[in-house]
mmCIF file of C-alpha atoms in Angstrom:
data_model
loop_
_atom_site.group_PDB
_atom_site.id
_atom_site.type_symbol
_atom_site.label_atom_id
_atom_site.label_comp_id
_atom_site.label_asym_id
_atom_site.label_seq_id
_atom_site.Cartn_x
_atom_site.Cartn_y
_atom_site.Cartn_z
ATOM 1 C CA MET Z 1 -0.312 -0.371 -0.092
ATOM 2 C CA SER Z 2 1.283 3.401 -1.001
ATOM 3 C CA ALA Z 3 1.884 6.123 1.424
ATOM 4 C CA ARG Z 4 -0.993 8.331 -0.212
ATOM 5 C CA LEU Z 5 -3.955 4.943 0.713
ATOM 6 C CA ARG Z 6 -2.407 4.311 3.970
ATOM 7 C CA ARG Z 7 -2.765 8.271 5.254
ATOM 8 C CA LEU Z 8 -5.868 8.215 3.578
ATOM 9 C CA ALA Z 9 -6.816 4.308 5.940
ATOM 10 C CA SER Z 10 -6.338 6.599 8.669
ATOM 11 C CA ASP Z 11 -8.145 9.789 8.254
ATOM 12 C CA TYR Z 12 -11.435 6.936 7.559
ATOM 13 C CA ASP Z 13 -9.852 5.351 10.913
ATOM 14 C CA ASN Z 14 -9.555 8.062 12.339
ATOM 15 C CA LEU Z 15 -12.869 10.584 11.353
ATOM 16 C CA LYS Z 16 -15.092 7.117 11.834
ATOM 17 C CA LEU Z 17 -13.876 7.082 16.016
ATOM 18 C CA GLU Z 18 -13.808 10.848 16.372
ATOM 19 C CA PHE Z 19 -17.540 11.924 14.883
ATOM 20 C CA ALA Z 20 -19.201 8.596 15.626
ATOM 21 C CA ARG Z 21 -21.886 9.882 16.494
ATOM 22 C CA HIS Z 22 -21.032 13.209 17.052
ATOM 23 C CA PRO Z 23 -23.883 15.836 17.997
ATOM 24 C CA HIS Z 24 -23.251 18.535 14.928
ATOM 25 C CA ILE Z 25 -20.630 17.314 12.864
ATOM 26 C CA ASP Z 26 -21.244 14.432 10.078
ATOM 27 C CA ILE Z 27 -18.322 12.526 7.589
ATOM 28 C CA GLU Z 28 -19.955 11.010 4.927
ATOM 29 C CA PRO Z 29 -17.159 9.574 2.871
ATOM 30 C CA ILE Z 30 -18.802 9.672 -1.144
ATOM 31 C CA SER Z 31 -15.709 7.954 -3.660
ATOM 32 C CA GLY Z 32 -12.429 6.062 -2.764
ATOM 33 C CA ASP Z 33 -11.172 3.515 -1.465
ATOM 34 C CA PRO Z 34 -9.980 3.894 1.714
ATOM 35 C CA PRO Z 35 -11.785 7.028 0.969
ATOM 36 C CA ASP Z 36 -10.745 11.066 -0.749
ATOM 37 C CA LYS Z 37 -13.634 12.471 -0.795
ATOM 38 C CA TYR Z 38 -15.848 13.786 2.318
ATOM 39 C CA LEU Z 39 -19.334 15.737 2.758
ATOM 40 C CA VAL Z 40 -19.502 17.171 6.622
ATOM 41 C CA THR Z 41 -22.285 18.067 7.105
ATOM 42 C CA TYR Z 42 -22.061 20.787 10.031
ATOM 43 C CA LYS Z 43 -24.938 21.254 12.268
ATOM 44 C CA VAL Z 44 -24.186 24.572 14.131
ATOM 45 C CA LYS Z 45 -25.169 28.540 13.645
ATOM 46 C CA GLY Z 46 -23.317 30.435 10.771
ATOM 47 C CA PHE Z 47 -24.115 33.310 8.803
ATOM 48 C CA LYS Z 48 -25.893 33.272 5.147
ATOM 49 C CA LEU Z 49 -27.584 35.609 3.173
ATOM 50 C CA ASP Z 50 -31.108 36.088 2.977
ATOM 51 C CA GLU Z 51 -31.691 36.031 -1.042
ATOM 52 C CA ARG Z 52 -34.571 37.817 -0.038
ATOM 53 C CA THR Z 53 -33.168 41.120 1.580
ATOM 54 C CA GLY Z 54 -29.778 40.864 1.037
ATOM 55 C CA LYS Z 55 -28.507 40.631 4.647
ATOM 56 C CA PRO Z 56 -26.948 38.512 6.621
ATOM 57 C CA VAL Z 57 -29.702 35.578 9.031
ATOM 58 C CA LEU Z 58 -28.172 32.914 10.937
ATOM 59 C CA ALA Z 59 -28.518 28.963 9.267
ATOM 60 C CA ASN Z 60 -27.851 26.152 11.098
ATOM 61 C CA ARG Z 61 -26.265 23.623 8.278
ATOM 62 C CA HIS Z 62 -23.850 23.814 6.800
ATOM 63 C CA GLN Z 63 -22.040 20.900 4.194
ATOM 64 C CA VAL Z 64 -18.559 21.044 2.975
ATOM 65 C CA GLU Z 65 -17.071 18.575 0.740
ATOM 66 C CA VAL Z 66 -13.356 17.728 1.640
ATOM 67 C CA TYR Z 67 -11.700 16.391 -1.251
ATOM 68 C CA LEU Z 68 -8.476 14.444 -0.328
ATOM 69 C CA HIS Z 69 -6.280 15.423 -4.390
ATOM 70 C CA ALA Z 70 -3.330 13.155 -5.644
ATOM 71 C CA ALA Z 71 -1.043 16.307 -3.664
ATOM 72 C CA TYR Z 72 -2.523 14.869 -0.065
ATOM 73 C CA PRO Z 73 -1.071 15.694 2.370
ATOM 74 C CA ARG Z 74 1.850 17.784 1.386
ATOM 75 C CA GLU Z 75 -0.826 20.088 0.148
ATOM 76 C CA LYS Z 76 -4.141 21.086 2.271
ATOM 77 C CA PRO Z 77 -7.392 19.442 0.974
ATOM 78 C CA ARG Z 78 -9.667 21.207 -1.140
ATOM 79 C CA CYS Z 79 -12.674 22.365 0.504
ATOM 80 C CA GLN Z 80 -15.637 23.902 -0.886
ATOM 81 C CA MET Z 81 -19.235 25.268 0.230
ATOM 82 C CA LYS Z 82 -21.921 22.791 -0.528
ATOM 83 C CA THR Z 83 -24.248 26.124 1.534
ATOM 84 C CA PRO Z 84 -24.801 29.227 0.672
ATOM 85 C CA ILE Z 85 -22.633 30.540 3.711
ATOM 86 C CA PHE Z 86 -21.873 34.372 3.956
ATOM 87 C CA HIS Z 87 -17.623 34.624 5.863
ATOM 88 C CA PRO Z 88 -14.557 36.619 5.083
ATOM 89 C CA ASN Z 89 -12.874 32.930 4.574
ATOM 90 C CA PHE Z 90 -15.075 30.868 2.684
ATOM 91 C CA ARG Z 91 -16.576 31.985 -0.684
ATOM 92 C CA PHE Z 92 -17.261 28.507 -3.046
ATOM 93 C CA GLN Z 93 -13.814 27.037 -1.567
ATOM 94 C CA VAL Z 94 -12.784 27.246 1.696
ATOM 95 C CA CYS Z 95 -9.289 29.250 3.525
ATOM 96 C CA ILE Z 96 -7.591 26.557 5.380
ATOM 97 C CA GLY Z 97 -4.129 28.245 4.249
ATOM 98 C CA ASP Z 98 -4.023 29.305 7.828
ATOM 99 C CA TYR Z 99 -4.421 25.932 9.583
ATOM 100 C CA TRP Z 100 -2.731 23.605 7.503
ATOM 101 C CA GLY Z 101 0.386 21.865 7.412
ATOM 102 C CA ALA Z 102 1.446 18.154 6.469
ATOM 103 C CA GLY Z 103 1.677 16.686 9.636
ATOM 104 C CA GLU Z 104 -2.061 17.979 10.298
ATOM 105 C CA ARG Z 105 -4.951 15.712 11.163
ATOM 106 C CA LEU Z 106 -7.480 16.248 8.682
ATOM 107 C CA THR Z 107 -9.688 15.312 12.362
ATOM 108 C CA ASP Z 108 -8.261 19.159 13.037
ATOM 109 C CA ILE Z 109 -9.641 21.093 9.955
ATOM 110 C CA ILE Z 110 -12.430 19.252 10.064
ATOM 111 C CA ILE Z 111 -13.015 20.878 13.165
ATOM 112 C CA GLN Z 112 -10.885 23.802 12.699
ATOM 113 C CA ILE Z 113 -14.368 24.555 9.542
ATOM 114 C CA GLY Z 114 -17.063 24.164 12.120
ATOM 115 C CA ASP Z 115 -14.760 27.120 14.614
ATOM 116 C CA MET Z 116 -14.889 29.182 11.007
ATOM 117 C CA ILE Z 117 -18.243 28.895 10.182
ATOM 118 C CA GLN Z 118 -19.376 29.807 13.402
ATOM 119 C CA TYR Z 119 -17.132 32.729 13.654
ATOM 120 C CA LYS Z 120 -15.332 31.807 16.724
ATOM 121 C CA ASN Z 121 -12.535 31.800 14.466
ATOM 122 C CA TYR Z 122 -12.161 34.109 11.163
ATOM 123 C CA ASN Z 123 -9.477 36.533 9.535
ATOM 124 C CA PRO Z 124 -11.056 38.939 7.805
ATOM 125 C CA LYS Z 125 -8.119 40.408 6.732
ATOM 126 C CA SER Z 126 -7.322 37.226 4.401
ATOM 127 C CA PRO Z 127 -10.412 37.088 2.905
ATOM 128 C CA LEU Z 128 -12.350 35.078 0.163
ATOM 129 C CA ASN Z 129 -14.874 37.018 0.104
ATOM 130 C CA ILE Z 130 -14.340 41.151 0.726
ATOM 131 C CA GLU Z 131 -18.021 41.676 0.847
ATOM 132 C CA ALA Z 132 -18.017 39.255 4.434
ATOM 133 C CA SER Z 133 -15.181 40.708 5.251
ATOM 134 C CA HIS Z 134 -16.528 44.477 5.851
ATOM 135 C CA TRP Z 135 -19.274 43.045 7.235
ATOM 136 C CA ALA Z 136 -17.772 41.457 9.830
ATOM 137 C CA ARG Z 137 -15.630 43.783 10.904
ATOM 138 C CA GLU Z 138 -18.291 46.331 10.941
ATOM 139 C CA ASN Z 139 -20.035 43.269 13.249
ATOM 140 C CA THR Z 140 -17.900 41.452 15.537
ATOM 141 C CA HIS Z 141 -20.307 41.734 18.408
ATOM 142 C CA LEU Z 142 -22.500 39.181 17.001
ATOM 143 C CA PHE Z 143 -20.105 36.622 17.176
ATOM 144 C CA PRO Z 144 -19.875 34.230 18.185
ATOM 145 C CA ALA Z 145 -22.616 33.358 15.751
ATOM 146 C CA ASP Z 146 -22.460 29.690 17.624
ATOM 147 C CA ASN Z 147 -20.542 28.358 20.968
ATOM 148 C CA VAL Z 148 -20.254 24.380 20.470
ATOM 149 C CA ASP Z 149 -17.326 23.328 20.868
ATOM 150 C CA LEU Z 150 -17.145 20.575 18.512
ATOM 151 C CA TRP Z 151 -14.677 18.229 20.333
ATOM 152 C CA GLN Z 152 -15.459 15.134 21.966
ATOM 153 C CA PRO Z 153 -15.364 14.921 25.541
ATOM 154 C CA GLU Z 154 -12.814 11.403 26.213
ATOM 155 C CA PRO Z 155 -14.706 8.292 27.440
ATOM 156 C CA GLU Z 156 -15.132 7.471 31.299
ATOM 157 C CA ILE Z 157 -13.384 4.634 31.670
ATOM 158 C CA LEU Z 158 -14.008 1.794 34.767
ATOM 159 C CA MET Z 159 -12.153 -0.850 35.379
ATOM 160 C CA GLY Z 160 -11.871 -3.605 37.562
ATOM 161 C CA ASN Z 161 -15.769 -3.907 40.294
ATOM 162 C CA ARG Z 162 -16.124 0.097 41.357
ATOM 163 C CA ALA Z 163 -17.373 -1.211 44.416
ATOM 164 C CA GLN Z 164 -14.760 -3.422 45.479
ATOM 165 C CA ASP Z 165 -12.030 -1.712 44.026
ATOM 166 C CA ASP Z 166 -12.439 2.078 45.102
ATOM 167 C CA PHE Z 167 -9.152 3.555 46.672
ATOM 168 C CA ALA Z 168 -8.159 7.267 48.137
ATOM 169 C CA ILE Z 169 -4.623 8.604 46.368
ATOM 170 C CA THR Z 170 -3.072 11.681 48.477
ATOM 171 C CA LEU Z 171 -0.458 13.859 47.095
ATOM 172 C CA LYS Z 172 1.646 15.476 50.225
ATOM 173 C CA PRO Z 173 4.559 18.034 48.888
ATOM 174 C CA ALA Z 174 8.228 16.320 49.546
ATOM 175 C CA LYS Z 175 9.343 16.592 52.603
ATOM 176 C CA ARG Z 176 12.437 16.751 51.143
ATOM 177 C CA LYS Z 177 14.143 18.806 49.123
ATOM 178 C CA LEU Z 178 13.576 17.646 45.639
ATOM 179 C CA GLU Z 179 17.469 16.576 43.881
ATOM 180 C CA LYS Z 180 16.523 17.766 40.301
ATOM 181 C CA PRO Z 181 13.253 19.365 39.077
ATOM 182 C CA ASP Z 182 12.766 16.252 37.066
ATOM 183 C CA ASP Z 183 12.665 14.089 40.713
ATOM 184 C CA VAL Z 184 8.797 13.315 42.395
ATOM 185 C CA ASP Z 185 8.722 12.402 45.922
ATOM 186 C CA ILE Z 186 4.860 10.982 45.845
ATOM 187 C CA LYS Z 187 3.452 8.687 48.417
ATOM 188 C CA LEU Z 188 0.495 6.753 48.189
ATOM 189 C CA TRP Z 189 -1.670 5.396 51.579
#
């Protein structure tokens, strides 16, 4: 298996693990084996232009297509909006250049895009949409549009029979002077 296919398989495994039963993000692989294209649906508030009034209004659902092209991961994934959005760093594509590095995980980019949709992160000084950039500078009081933490909490792991295995750990300051800063003086009672 080539390095690219191993990376695609690893990304797919990480996405399944991170976003299984996620309350605000749905990931759907749409091509490739392992997948190289995904449809990501965000259920968070962001802005879109109301076609009737031409003014920004809140929208609760946003879709982005993420394509992991032949030069990925050396080059950033291509991310394209599939639903209307009004944001300085979105047009038809999504500007993730400020957040991308070859070692970056696809999971992190998907979370980052969700934070951008909510206006938790945005860069009006490097706009793809100049009109949205001007509007964002004048309306900072509206941000964030939503404040959803898209990171899933770590699962709680219980081991053994809890009724029989409970124990307490008390950490007390060392009674001796530590030789080196890395030394630790811990006693369990």
